[in-house]
Amino acid sequence: MAETTGCITVRDVPAADFIAAYAEILKNNDKFVVPKWADLVKTSVKNELAPYDPDWFFIRTACVARKIYLREGTGVGALKKRLGGAYRRGSQPKIHRDASGGIIRYAMITLDELQITEKCGKGGRKISRTGQQTLDR
């Protein structure tokens, strides 16, 4: 049987590999600007400290781009739930806490400026035509 040579999309690549590779591309992009407050902010209520990795904002933006690619119409509220986690309260049971919406919103606005995403008619964001070509490379 002959092998078919097709395009490799974001769905074909493991999540960790794609996020690391795309974060590196964003880091080398001159148009992508990290906000001044990025070294001070926590990513969620459940965390005590800000992230230790200095490149965490690139990684979070790459994660947001991947989630929007996989599901069209994804908004800030859905990403807050998806990127949140368990809030440990000592001897009380764990409960879910959402991630920070400001960070996700800023990442989405930055992706809009880079023309990777665009607003969707039914709300949320979707990957633009040029954005899909960029992400599938």
JSON list of N, CA and C in Angstrom, two decimals, residues 90-128:
[
{"chain": "A", "resi": 90, "resn": "GLY", "atom": "N", "xyz": [-6.63, 23.01, 52.27]},
{"chain": "A", "resi": 90, "resn": "GLY", "atom": "CA", "xyz": [-6.24, 22.37, 53.52]},
{"chain": "A", "resi": 90, "resn": "GLY", "atom": "C", "xyz": [-7.02, 21.08, 53.72]},
{"chain": "A", "resi": 91, "resn": "SER", "atom": "N", "xyz": [-7.68, 20.94, 54.86]},
{"chain": "A", "resi": 91, "resn": "SER", "atom": "CA", "xyz": [-8.41, 19.71, 55.15]},
{"chain": "A", "resi": 91, "resn": "SER", "atom": "C", "xyz": [-9.79, 19.68, 54.48]},
{"chain": "A", "resi": 92, "resn": "GLN", "atom": "N", "xyz": [-10.24, 20.80, 53.94]},
{"chain": "A", "resi": 92, "resn": "GLN", "atom": "CA", "xyz": [-11.51, 20.83, 53.23]},
{"chain": "A", "resi": 92, "resn": "GLN", "atom": "C", "xyz": [-11.34, 20.19, 51.84]},
{"chain": "A", "resi": 93, "resn": "PRO", "atom": "N", "xyz": [-12.42, 19.76, 51.24]},
{"chain": "A", "resi": 93, "resn": "PRO", "atom": "CA", "xyz": [-12.30, 19.16, 49.90]},
{"chain": "A", "resi": 93, "resn": "PRO", "atom": "C", "xyz": [-11.82, 20.18, 48.86]},
{"chain": "A", "resi": 94, "resn": "LYS", "atom": "N", "xyz": [-11.15, 19.68, 47.84]},
{"chain": "A", "resi": 94, "resn": "LYS", "atom": "CA", "xyz": [-10.70, 20.53, 46.75]},
{"chain": "A", "resi": 94, "resn": "LYS", "atom": "C", "xyz": [-11.91, 21.01, 45.94]},
{"chain": "A", "resi": 95, "resn": "ILE", "atom": "N", "xyz": [-11.80, 22.22, 45.41]},
{"chain": "A", "resi": 95, "resn": "ILE", "atom": "CA", "xyz": [-12.83, 22.74, 44.52]},
{"chain": "A", "resi": 95, "resn": "ILE", "atom": "C", "xyz": [-12.14, 23.34, 43.29]},
{"chain": "A", "resi": 96, "resn": "HIS", "atom": "N", "xyz": [-12.90, 23.49, 42.22]},
{"chain": "A", "resi": 96, "resn": "HIS", "atom": "CA", "xyz": [-12.33, 24.03, 40.98]},
{"chain": "A", "resi": 96, "resn": "HIS", "atom": "C", "xyz": [-12.31, 25.55, 41.04]},
{"chain": "A", "resi": 97, "resn": "ARG", "atom": "N", "xyz": [-11.21, 26.12, 40.61]},
{"chain": "A", "resi": 97, "resn": "ARG", "atom": "CA", "xyz": [-11.09, 27.57, 40.46]},
{"chain": "A", "resi": 97, "resn": "ARG", "atom": "C", "xyz": [-10.66, 27.87, 39.04]},
{"chain": "A", "resi": 98, "resn": "ASP", "atom": "N", "xyz": [-11.29, 28.88, 38.43]},
{"chain": "A", "resi": 98, "resn": "ASP", "atom": "CA", "xyz": [-10.97, 29.26, 37.07]},
{"chain": "A", "resi": 98, "resn": "ASP", "atom": "C", "xyz": [-9.63, 29.98, 37.00]},
{"chain": "A", "resi": 99, "resn": "ALA", "atom": "N", "xyz": [-9.05, 29.99, 35.81]},
{"chain": "A", "resi": 99, "resn": "ALA", "atom": "CA", "xyz": [-7.81, 30.73, 35.57]},
{"chain": "A", "resi": 99, "resn": "ALA", "atom": "C", "xyz": [-8.12, 32.22, 35.44]},
{"chain": "A", "resi": 100, "resn": "SER", "atom": "N", "xyz": [-7.09, 33.02, 35.38]},
{"chain": "A", "resi": 100, "resn": "SER", "atom": "CA", "xyz": [-7.24, 34.47, 35.29]},
{"chain": "A", "resi": 100, "resn": "SER", "atom": "C", "xyz": [-7.76, 34.86, 33.90]},
{"chain": "A", "resi": 101, "resn": "GLY", "atom": "N", "xyz": [-8.84, 35.60, 33.88]},
{"chain": "A", "resi": 101, "resn": "GLY", "atom": "CA", "xyz": [-9.44, 36.01, 32.61]},
{"chain": "A", "resi": 101, "resn": "GLY", "atom": "C", "xyz": [-8.67, 37.12, 31.92]},
{"chain": "A", "resi": 102, "resn": "GLY", "atom": "N", "xyz": [-8.01, 37.97, 32.69]},
{"chain": "A", "resi": 102, "resn": "GLY", "atom": "CA", "xyz": [-7.26, 39.07, 32.09]},
{"chain": "A", "resi": 102, "resn": "GLY", "atom": "C", "xyz": [-6.09, 38.60, 31.25]},
{"chain": "A", "resi": 103, "resn": "ILE", "atom": "N", "xyz": [-5.42, 37.56, 31.71]},
{"chain": "A", "resi": 103, "resn": "ILE", "atom": "CA", "xyz": [-4.29, 37.01, 30.97]},
{"chain": "A", "resi": 103, "resn": "ILE", "atom": "C", "xyz": [-4.78, 36.40, 29.66]},
{"chain": "A", "resi": 104, "resn": "ILE", "atom": "N", "xyz": [-5.86, 35.63, 29.74]},
{"chain": "A", "resi": 104, "resn": "ILE", "atom": "CA", "xyz": [-6.41, 34.99, 28.55]},
{"chain": "A", "resi": 104, "resn": "ILE", "atom": "C", "xyz": [-6.92, 36.04, 27.57]},
{"chain": "A", "resi": 105, "resn": "ARG", "atom": "N", "xyz": [-7.59, 37.06, 28.07]},
{"chain": "A", "resi": 105, "resn": "ARG", "atom": "CA", "xyz": [-8.11, 38.13, 27.22]},
{"chain": "A", "resi": 105, "resn": "ARG", "atom": "C", "xyz": [-6.98, 38.86, 26.51]},
{"chain": "A", "resi": 106, "resn": "TYR", "atom": "N", "xyz": [-5.90, 39.15, 27.23]},
{"chain": "A", "resi": 106, "resn": "TYR", "atom": "CA", "xyz": [-4.76, 39.83, 26.62]},
{"chain": "A", "resi": 106, "resn": "TYR", "atom": "C", "xyz": [-4.11, 38.95, 25.56]},
{"chain": "A", "resi": 107, "resn": "ALA", "atom": "N", "xyz": [-4.01, 37.65, 25.83]},
{"chain": "A", "resi": 107, "resn": "ALA", "atom": "CA", "xyz": [-3.45, 36.73, 24.84]},
{"chain": "A", "resi": 107, "resn": "ALA", "atom": "C", "xyz": [-4.31, 36.68, 23.58]},
{"chain": "A", "resi": 108, "resn": "MET", "atom": "N", "xyz": [-5.64, 36.67, 23.76]},
{"chain": "A", "resi": 108, "resn": "MET", "atom": "CA", "xyz": [-6.54, 36.65, 22.60]},
{"chain": "A", "resi": 108, "resn": "MET", "atom": "C", "xyz": [-6.45, 37.94, 21.79]},
{"chain": "A", "resi": 109, "resn": "ILE", "atom": "N", "xyz": [-6.34, 39.06, 22.45]},
{"chain": "A", "resi": 109, "resn": "ILE", "atom": "CA", "xyz": [-6.21, 40.34, 21.75]},
{"chain": "A", "resi": 109, "resn": "ILE", "atom": "C", "xyz": [-4.89, 40.39, 20.98]},
{"chain": "A", "resi": 110, "resn": "THR", "atom": "N", "xyz": [-3.83, 39.87, 21.59]},
{"chain": "A", "resi": 110, "resn": "THR", "atom": "CA", "xyz": [-2.54, 39.83, 20.91]},
{"chain": "A", "resi": 110, "resn": "THR", "atom": "C", "xyz": [-2.59, 38.92, 19.69]},
{"chain": "A", "resi": 111, "resn": "LEU", "atom": "N", "xyz": [-3.26, 37.77, 19.80]},
{"chain": "A", "resi": 111, "resn": "LEU", "atom": "CA", "xyz": [-3.42, 36.88, 18.65]},
{"chain": "A", "resi": 111, "resn": "LEU", "atom": "C", "xyz": [-4.26, 37.54, 17.56]},
{"chain": "A", "resi": 112, "resn": "ASP", "atom": "N", "xyz": [-5.24, 38.36, 17.95]},
{"chain": "A", "resi": 112, "resn": "ASP", "atom": "CA", "xyz": [-6.02, 39.11, 16.96]},
{"chain": "A", "resi": 112, "resn": "ASP", "atom": "C", "xyz": [-5.14, 40.11, 16.21]},
{"chain": "A", "resi": 113, "resn": "GLU", "atom": "N", "xyz": [-4.25, 40.79, 16.94]},
{"chain": "A", "resi": 113, "resn": "GLU", "atom": "CA", "xyz": [-3.36, 41.76, 16.32]},
{"chain": "A", "resi": 113, "resn": "GLU", "atom": "C", "xyz": [-2.38, 41.09, 15.37]},
{"chain": "A", "resi": 114, "resn": "LEU", "atom": "N", "xyz": [-1.97, 39.86, 15.68]},
{"chain": "A", "resi": 114, "resn": "LEU", "atom": "CA", "xyz": [-1.07, 39.10, 14.80]},
{"chain": "A", "resi": 114, "resn": "LEU", "atom": "C", "xyz": [-1.83, 38.43, 13.66]},
{"chain": "A", "resi": 115, "resn": "GLN", "atom": "N", "xyz": [-3.14, 38.60, 13.62]},
{"chain": "A", "resi": 115, "resn": "GLN", "atom": "CA", "xyz": [-4.04, 38.04, 12.61]},
{"chain": "A", "resi": 115, "resn": "GLN", "atom": "C", "xyz": [-4.02, 36.51, 12.62]},
{"chain": "A", "resi": 116, "resn": "ILE", "atom": "N", "xyz": [-3.82, 35.92, 13.78]},
{"chain": "A", "resi": 116, "resn": "ILE", "atom": "CA", "xyz": [-3.92, 34.47, 13.95]},
{"chain": "A", "resi": 116, "resn": "ILE", "atom": "C", "xyz": [-5.38, 34.11, 14.20]},
{"chain": "A", "resi": 117, "resn": "THR", "atom": "N", "xyz": [-6.07, 34.91, 15.00]},
{"chain": "A", "resi": 117, "resn": "THR", "atom": "CA", "xyz": [-7.48, 34.67, 15.29]},
{"chain": "A", "resi": 117, "resn": "THR", "atom": "C", "xyz": [-8.31, 35.87, 14.85]},
{"chain": "A", "resi": 118, "resn": "GLU", "atom": "N", "xyz": [-9.61, 35.66, 14.82]},
{"chain": "A", "resi": 118, "resn": "GLU", "atom": "CA", "xyz": [-10.56, 36.74, 14.53]},
{"chain": "A", "resi": 118, "resn": "GLU", "atom": "C", "xyz": [-11.85, 36.45, 15.28]},
{"chain": "A", "resi": 119, "resn": "LYS", "atom": "N", "xyz": [-12.66, 37.48, 15.44]},
{"chain": "A", "resi": 119, "resn": "LYS", "atom": "CA", "xyz": [-13.92, 37.30, 16.16]},
{"chain": "A", "resi": 119, "resn": "LYS", "atom": "C", "xyz": [-14.86, 36.42, 15.36]},
{"chain": "A", "resi": 120, "resn": "CYS", "atom": "N", "xyz": [-15.59, 35.59, 16.08]},
{"chain": "A", "resi": 120, "resn": "CYS", "atom": "CA", "xyz": [-16.53, 34.67, 15.46]},
{"chain": "A", "resi": 120, "resn": "CYS", "atom": "C", "xyz": [-17.92, 35.31, 15.50]},
{"chain": "A", "resi": 121, "resn": "GLY", "atom": "N", "xyz": [-18.76, 35.00, 14.53]},
{"chain": "A", "resi": 121, "resn": "GLY", "atom": "CA", "xyz": [-20.10, 35.59, 14.47]},
{"chain": "A", "resi": 121, "resn": "GLY", "atom": "C", "xyz": [-20.96, 35.21, 15.65]},
{"chain": "A", "resi": 122, "resn": "LYS", "atom": "N", "xyz": [-20.82, 34.00, 16.17]},
{"chain": "A", "resi": 122, "resn": "LYS", "atom": "CA", "xyz": [-21.65, 33.54, 17.28]},
{"chain": "A", "resi": 122, "resn": "LYS", "atom": "C", "xyz": [-21.03, 33.84, 18.64]},
{"chain": "A", "resi": 123, "resn": "GLY", "atom": "N", "xyz": [-19.94, 34.57, 18.67]},
{"chain": "A", "resi": 123, "resn": "GLY", "atom": "CA", "xyz": [-19.26, 34.89, 19.92]},
{"chain": "A", "resi": 123, "resn": "GLY", "atom": "C", "xyz": [-17.97, 34.10, 20.03]},
{"chain": "A", "resi": 124, "resn": "GLY", "atom": "N", "xyz": [-17.05, 34.62, 20.78]},
{"chain": "A", "resi": 124, "resn": "GLY", "atom": "CA", "xyz": [-15.77, 33.94, 20.94]},
{"chain": "A", "resi": 124, "resn": "GLY", "atom": "C", "xyz": [-14.84, 34.25, 19.78]},
{"chain": "A", "resi": 125, "resn": "ARG", "atom": "N", "xyz": [-13.86, 33.38, 19.60]},
{"chain": "A", "resi": 125, "resn": "ARG", "atom": "CA", "xyz": [-12.86, 33.57, 18.55]},
{"chain": "A", "resi": 125, "resn": "ARG", "atom": "C", "xyz": [-12.78, 32.32, 17.67]},
{"chain": "A", "resi": 126, "resn": "LYS", "atom": "N", "xyz": [-12.24, 32.52, 16.48]},
{"chain": "A", "resi": 126, "resn": "LYS", "atom": "CA", "xyz": [-11.93, 31.40, 15.59]},
{"chain": "A", "resi": 126, "resn": "LYS", "atom": "C", "xyz": [-10.60, 31.70, 14.92]},
{"chain": "A", "resi": 127, "resn": "ILE", "atom": "N", "xyz": [-9.98, 30.67, 14.39]},
{"chain": "A", "resi": 127, "resn": "ILE", "atom": "CA", "xyz": [-8.71, 30.83, 13.70]},
{"chain": "A", "resi": 127, "resn": "ILE", "atom": "C", "xyz": [-8.98, 31.43, 12.32]},
{"chain": "A", "resi": 128, "resn": "SER", "atom": "N", "xyz": [-8.21, 32.45, 11.97]},
{"chain": "A", "resi": 128, "resn": "SER", "atom": "CA", "xyz": [-8.36, 33.07, 10.66]},
{"chain": "A", "resi": 128, "resn": "SER", "atom": "C", "xyz": [-7.71, 32.19, 9.60]}
]
